[in-house]
Amino acid sequence: MKRAWFYVSLTSLLELFWIFGFNVASAWWHWAIIIPIIVLDFIILSKACESLPTGTVYAVFAAAGAVGTSLMDVFIFGESFSAEKGLFISILVIGVIALNLADQKPESKLEPEQGGA
């Protein structure tokens, strides 16, 4: 299970690398670096899905990309940071945490009805 979360962390980090690459790519050889990173990223993403619920993995992956990209815009590309942006980043993070907690709760299993008319 710990390895799966390592994969989720790694795929989220790689996502930020290729998103950054989208913003700065200006030559063909930039894409020769970005495309293998994307392929590797999705291979690692699929590895994470082997041990964790796919919905949780994708939610963390997408939220990390959204939050990371927003922060990258602010700190690297000089965009402004507003209270609204901070609020929605917080909502994303809270939603991912809540989804993870919901996946950890044991499901109540209904027993199929026996017999019948």
mmCIF file with all atom_site columns, C-alpha atoms in Angstrom:
data_model
loop_
_atom_site.group_PDB
_atom_site.id
_atom_site.type_symbol
_atom_site.label_atom_id
_atom_site.label_alt_id
_atom_site.label_comp_id
_atom_site.label_asym_id
_atom_site.label_entity_id
_atom_site.label_seq_id
_atom_site.pdbx_PDB_ins_code
_atom_site.Cartn_x
_atom_site.Cartn_y
_atom_site.Cartn_z
_atom_site.occupancy
_atom_site.B_iso_or_equiv
_atom_site.pdbx_formal_charge
_atom_site.auth_seq_id
_atom_site.auth_comp_id
_atom_site.auth_asym_id
_atom_site.auth_atom_id
_atom_site.pdbx_PDB_model_num
ATOM 1   C CA . MET A 1 1   ? 0.000   0.000   0.000   1.00 0.00 ? 1   MET A CA 1
ATOM 2   C CA . LYS A 1 2   ? 2.849   2.401   0.789   1.00 0.00 ? 2   LYS A CA 1
ATOM 3   C CA . ARG A 1 3   ? 4.357   1.722   -2.630  1.00 0.00 ? 3   ARG A CA 1
ATOM 4   C CA . ALA A 1 4   ? 1.055   2.637   -4.279  1.00 0.00 ? 4   ALA A CA 1
ATOM 5   C CA . TRP A 1 5   ? 1.022   6.017   -2.520  1.00 0.00 ? 5   TRP A CA 1
ATOM 6   C CA . PHE A 1 6   ? 4.625   6.518   -3.615  1.00 0.00 ? 6   PHE A CA 1
ATOM 7   C CA . TYR A 1 7   ? 3.426   5.940   -7.193  1.00 0.00 ? 7   TYR A CA 1
ATOM 8   C CA . VAL A 1 8   ? 0.632   8.487   -6.681  1.00 0.00 ? 8   VAL A CA 1
ATOM 9   C CA . SER A 1 9   ? 3.139   11.051  -5.390  1.00 0.00 ? 9   SER A CA 1
ATOM 10  C CA . LEU A 1 10  ? 5.539   10.372  -8.242  1.00 0.00 ? 10  LEU A CA 1
ATOM 11  C CA . THR A 1 11  ? 2.855   10.573  -10.925 1.00 0.00 ? 11  THR A CA 1
ATOM 12  C CA . SER A 1 12  ? 1.602   13.856  -9.437  1.00 0.00 ? 12  SER A CA 1
ATOM 13  C CA . LEU A 1 13  ? 5.123   15.288  -9.507  1.00 0.00 ? 13  LEU A CA 1
ATOM 14  C CA . LEU A 1 14  ? 5.727   14.127  -13.088 1.00 0.00 ? 14  LEU A CA 1
ATOM 15  C CA . GLU A 1 15  ? 2.441   15.721  -14.090 1.00 0.00 ? 15  GLU A CA 1
ATOM 16  C CA . LEU A 1 16  ? 3.780   19.079  -12.932 1.00 0.00 ? 16  LEU A CA 1
ATOM 17  C CA . PHE A 1 17  ? 6.949   18.590  -14.996 1.00 0.00 ? 17  PHE A CA 1
ATOM 18  C CA . TRP A 1 18  ? 5.075   17.992  -18.230 1.00 0.00 ? 18  TRP A CA 1
ATOM 19  C CA . ILE A 1 19  ? 2.598   20.783  -17.539 1.00 0.00 ? 19  ILE A CA 1
ATOM 20  C CA . PHE A 1 20  ? 5.551   23.101  -16.986 1.00 0.00 ? 20  PHE A CA 1
ATOM 21  C CA . GLY A 1 21  ? 6.963   21.787  -20.253 1.00 0.00 ? 21  GLY A CA 1
ATOM 22  C CA . PHE A 1 22  ? 3.752   22.739  -22.063 1.00 0.00 ? 22  PHE A CA 1
ATOM 23  C CA . ASN A 1 23  ? 4.259   26.328  -20.911 1.00 0.00 ? 23  ASN A CA 1
ATOM 24  C CA . VAL A 1 24  ? 7.901   26.640  -21.950 1.00 0.00 ? 24  VAL A CA 1
ATOM 25  C CA . ALA A 1 25  ? 8.216   24.361  -24.993 1.00 0.00 ? 25  ALA A CA 1
ATOM 26  C CA . SER A 1 26  ? 9.355   26.350  -27.986 1.00 0.00 ? 26  SER A CA 1
ATOM 27  C CA . ALA A 1 27  ? 11.455  23.874  -29.971 1.00 0.00 ? 27  ALA A CA 1
ATOM 28  C CA . TRP A 1 28  ? 10.945  20.349  -31.294 1.00 0.00 ? 28  TRP A CA 1
ATOM 29  C CA . TRP A 1 29  ? 13.470  18.887  -28.870 1.00 0.00 ? 29  TRP A CA 1
ATOM 30  C CA . HIS A 1 30  ? 11.483  20.196  -25.898 1.00 0.00 ? 30  HIS A CA 1
ATOM 31  C CA . TRP A 1 31  ? 8.672   17.891  -27.011 1.00 0.00 ? 31  TRP A CA 1
ATOM 32  C CA . ALA A 1 32  ? 11.171  15.041  -27.292 1.00 0.00 ? 32  ALA A CA 1
ATOM 33  C CA . ILE A 1 33  ? 11.629  15.434  -23.532 1.00 0.00 ? 33  ILE A CA 1
ATOM 34  C CA . ILE A 1 34  ? 8.001   16.142  -22.608 1.00 0.00 ? 34  ILE A CA 1
ATOM 35  C CA . ILE A 1 35  ? 6.379   13.222  -24.451 1.00 0.00 ? 35  ILE A CA 1
ATOM 36  C CA . PRO A 1 36  ? 8.431   10.484  -22.706 1.00 0.00 ? 36  PRO A CA 1
ATOM 37  C CA . ILE A 1 37  ? 7.670   12.146  -19.362 1.00 0.00 ? 37  ILE A CA 1
ATOM 38  C CA . ILE A 1 38  ? 3.944   11.970  -20.172 1.00 0.00 ? 38  ILE A CA 1
ATOM 39  C CA . VAL A 1 39  ? 4.211   8.299   -21.158 1.00 0.00 ? 39  VAL A CA 1
ATOM 40  C CA . LEU A 1 40  ? 6.168   7.465   -17.990 1.00 0.00 ? 40  LEU A CA 1
ATOM 41  C CA . ASP A 1 41  ? 3.650   9.443   -15.944 1.00 0.00 ? 41  ASP A CA 1
ATOM 42  C CA . PHE A 1 42  ? 0.709   7.407   -17.206 1.00 0.00 ? 42  PHE A CA 1
ATOM 43  C CA . ILE A 1 43  ? 2.577   4.136   -16.712 1.00 0.00 ? 43  ILE A CA 1
ATOM 44  C CA . ILE A 1 44  ? 3.189   5.065   -13.071 1.00 0.00 ? 44  ILE A CA 1
ATOM 45  C CA . LEU A 1 45  ? -0.422  6.233   -12.758 1.00 0.00 ? 45  LEU A CA 1
ATOM 46  C CA . SER A 1 46  ? -1.614  2.804   -13.888 1.00 0.00 ? 46  SER A CA 1
ATOM 47  C CA . LYS A 1 47  ? 0.715   1.141   -11.359 1.00 0.00 ? 47  LYS A CA 1
ATOM 48  C CA . ALA A 1 48  ? -0.902  3.172   -8.582  1.00 0.00 ? 48  ALA A CA 1
ATOM 49  C CA . CYS A 1 49  ? -4.351  2.054   -9.766  1.00 0.00 ? 49  CYS A CA 1
ATOM 50  C CA . GLU A 1 50  ? -3.383  -1.598  -9.294  1.00 0.00 ? 50  GLU A CA 1
ATOM 51  C CA . SER A 1 51  ? -3.418  -1.229  -5.493  1.00 0.00 ? 51  SER A CA 1
ATOM 52  C CA . LEU A 1 52  ? -5.607  1.787   -4.777  1.00 0.00 ? 52  LEU A CA 1
ATOM 53  C CA . PRO A 1 53  ? -9.127  2.720   -5.901  1.00 0.00 ? 53  PRO A CA 1
ATOM 54  C CA . THR A 1 54  ? -8.908  4.307   -9.337  1.00 0.00 ? 54  THR A CA 1
ATOM 55  C CA . GLY A 1 55  ? -11.228 7.156   -8.352  1.00 0.00 ? 55  GLY A CA 1
ATOM 56  C CA . THR A 1 56  ? -8.995  8.121   -5.448  1.00 0.00 ? 56  THR A CA 1
ATOM 57  C CA . VAL A 1 57  ? -5.825  7.873   -7.528  1.00 0.00 ? 57  VAL A CA 1
ATOM 58  C CA . TYR A 1 58  ? -7.279  10.006  -10.287 1.00 0.00 ? 58  TYR A CA 1
ATOM 59  C CA . ALA A 1 59  ? -8.701  12.547  -7.821  1.00 0.00 ? 59  ALA A CA 1
ATOM 60  C CA . VAL A 1 60  ? -5.296  12.979  -6.176  1.00 0.00 ? 60  VAL A CA 1
ATOM 61  C CA . PHE A 1 61  ? -3.586  13.118  -9.596  1.00 0.00 ? 61  PHE A CA 1
ATOM 62  C CA . ALA A 1 62  ? -6.011  15.724  -10.958 1.00 0.00 ? 62  ALA A CA 1
ATOM 63  C CA . ALA A 1 63  ? -6.079  17.794  -7.767  1.00 0.00 ? 63  ALA A CA 1
ATOM 64  C CA . ALA A 1 64  ? -2.283  17.783  -7.483  1.00 0.00 ? 64  ALA A CA 1
ATOM 65  C CA . GLY A 1 65  ? -2.109  18.942  -11.077 1.00 0.00 ? 65  GLY A CA 1
ATOM 66  C CA . ALA A 1 66  ? -4.669  21.696  -10.526 1.00 0.00 ? 66  ALA A CA 1
ATOM 67  C CA . VAL A 1 67  ? -3.149  22.907  -7.265  1.00 0.00 ? 67  VAL A CA 1
ATOM 68  C CA . GLY A 1 68  ? 0.412   22.545  -8.515  1.00 0.00 ? 68  GLY A CA 1
ATOM 69  C CA . THR A 1 69  ? -0.339  24.346  -11.759 1.00 0.00 ? 69  THR A CA 1
ATOM 70  C CA . SER A 1 70  ? -2.060  27.186  -9.926  1.00 0.00 ? 70  SER A CA 1
ATOM 71  C CA . LEU A 1 71  ? 0.904   27.578  -7.582  1.00 0.00 ? 71  LEU A CA 1
ATOM 72  C CA . MET A 1 72  ? 3.337   27.269  -10.501 1.00 0.00 ? 72  MET A CA 1
ATOM 73  C CA . ASP A 1 73  ? 1.488   30.108  -12.238 1.00 0.00 ? 73  ASP A CA 1
ATOM 74  C CA . VAL A 1 74  ? 1.901   32.278  -9.149  1.00 0.00 ? 74  VAL A CA 1
ATOM 75  C CA . PHE A 1 75  ? 5.485   31.471  -8.177  1.00 0.00 ? 75  PHE A CA 1
ATOM 76  C CA . ILE A 1 76  ? 7.118   30.795  -11.551 1.00 0.00 ? 76  ILE A CA 1
ATOM 77  C CA . PHE A 1 77  ? 5.062   32.666  -14.138 1.00 0.00 ? 77  PHE A CA 1
ATOM 78  C CA . GLY A 1 78  ? 4.174   35.726  -12.029 1.00 0.00 ? 78  GLY A CA 1
ATOM 79  C CA . GLU A 1 79  ? 0.384   35.386  -11.954 1.00 0.00 ? 79  GLU A CA 1
ATOM 80  C CA . SER A 1 80  ? -1.509  36.979  -9.090  1.00 0.00 ? 80  SER A CA 1
ATOM 81  C CA . PHE A 1 81  ? -2.807  35.021  -6.105  1.00 0.00 ? 81  PHE A CA 1
ATOM 82  C CA . SER A 1 82  ? -6.253  35.927  -4.838  1.00 0.00 ? 82  SER A CA 1
ATOM 83  C CA . ALA A 1 83  ? -8.365  34.885  -1.882  1.00 0.00 ? 83  ALA A CA 1
ATOM 84  C CA . GLU A 1 84  ? -10.756 33.169  -4.293  1.00 0.00 ? 84  GLU A CA 1
ATOM 85  C CA . LYS A 1 85  ? -7.935  31.136  -5.812  1.00 0.00 ? 85  LYS A CA 1
ATOM 86  C CA . GLY A 1 86  ? -6.798  30.147  -2.308  1.00 0.00 ? 86  GLY A CA 1
ATOM 87  C CA . LEU A 1 87  ? -10.352 29.170  -1.355  1.00 0.00 ? 87  LEU A CA 1
ATOM 88  C CA . PHE A 1 88  ? -10.809 26.913  -4.365  1.00 0.00 ? 88  PHE A CA 1
ATOM 89  C CA . ILE A 1 89  ? -7.394  25.315  -3.901  1.00 0.00 ? 89  ILE A CA 1
ATOM 90  C CA . SER A 1 90  ? -8.419  24.566  -0.312  1.00 0.00 ? 90  SER A CA 1
ATOM 91  C CA . ILE A 1 91  ? -11.704 23.061  -1.481  1.00 0.00 ? 91  ILE A CA 1
ATOM 92  C CA . LEU A 1 92  ? -9.818  20.779  -3.891  1.00 0.00 ? 92  LEU A CA 1
ATOM 93  C CA . VAL A 1 93  ? -7.453  19.611  -1.151  1.00 0.00 ? 93  VAL A CA 1
ATOM 94  C CA . ILE A 1 94  ? -10.300 19.033  1.320   1.00 0.00 ? 94  ILE A CA 1
ATOM 95  C CA . GLY A 1 95  ? -12.250 17.115  -1.327  1.00 0.00 ? 95  GLY A CA 1
ATOM 96  C CA . VAL A 1 96  ? -9.323  14.798  -2.075  1.00 0.00 ? 96  VAL A CA 1
ATOM 97  C CA . ILE A 1 97  ? -8.728  14.154  1.630   1.00 0.00 ? 97  ILE A CA 1
ATOM 98  C CA . ALA A 1 98  ? -12.433 13.450  2.168   1.00 0.00 ? 98  ALA A CA 1
ATOM 99  C CA . LEU A 1 99  ? -12.518 11.068  -0.802  1.00 0.00 ? 99  LEU A CA 1
ATOM 100 C CA . ASN A 1 100 ? -9.518  9.197   0.574   1.00 0.00 ? 100 ASN A CA 1
ATOM 101 C CA . LEU A 1 101 ? -11.143 8.924   3.994   1.00 0.00 ? 101 LEU A CA 1
ATOM 102 C CA . ALA A 1 102 ? -14.387 7.716   2.423   1.00 0.00 ? 102 ALA A CA 1
ATOM 103 C CA . ASP A 1 103 ? -12.509 4.977   0.563   1.00 0.00 ? 103 ASP A CA 1
ATOM 104 C CA . GLN A 1 104 ? -10.994 3.740   3.819   1.00 0.00 ? 104 GLN A CA 1
ATOM 105 C CA . LYS A 1 105 ? -14.354 3.139   5.510   1.00 0.00 ? 105 LYS A CA 1
ATOM 106 C CA . PRO A 1 106 ? -15.484 -0.489  5.428   1.00 0.00 ? 106 PRO A CA 1
ATOM 107 C CA . GLU A 1 107 ? -18.409 -1.035  3.116   1.00 0.00 ? 107 GLU A CA 1
ATOM 108 C CA . SER A 1 108 ? -21.521 -2.617  4.547   1.00 0.00 ? 108 SER A CA 1
ATOM 109 C CA . LYS A 1 109 ? -22.197 -5.713  2.552   1.00 0.00 ? 109 LYS A CA 1
ATOM 110 C CA . LEU A 1 110 ? -25.762 -6.637  1.982   1.00 0.00 ? 110 LEU A CA 1
ATOM 111 C CA . GLU A 1 111 ? -26.415 -10.333 1.955   1.00 0.00 ? 111 GLU A CA 1
ATOM 112 C CA . PRO A 1 112 ? -28.509 -11.499 -0.978  1.00 0.00 ? 112 PRO A CA 1
ATOM 113 C CA . GLU A 1 113 ? -31.980 -12.573 -0.101  1.00 0.00 ? 113 GLU A CA 1
ATOM 114 C CA . GLN A 1 114 ? -32.410 -16.335 0.112   1.00 0.00 ? 114 GLN A CA 1
ATOM 115 C CA . GLY A 1 115 ? -35.469 -18.088 -1.138  1.00 0.00 ? 115 GLY A CA 1
ATOM 116 C CA . GLY A 1 116 ? -38.380 -16.333 -2.611  1.00 0.00 ? 116 GLY A CA 1
ATOM 117 C CA . ALA A 1 117 ? -41.810 -17.059 -3.905  1.00 0.00 ? 117 ALA A CA 1
#
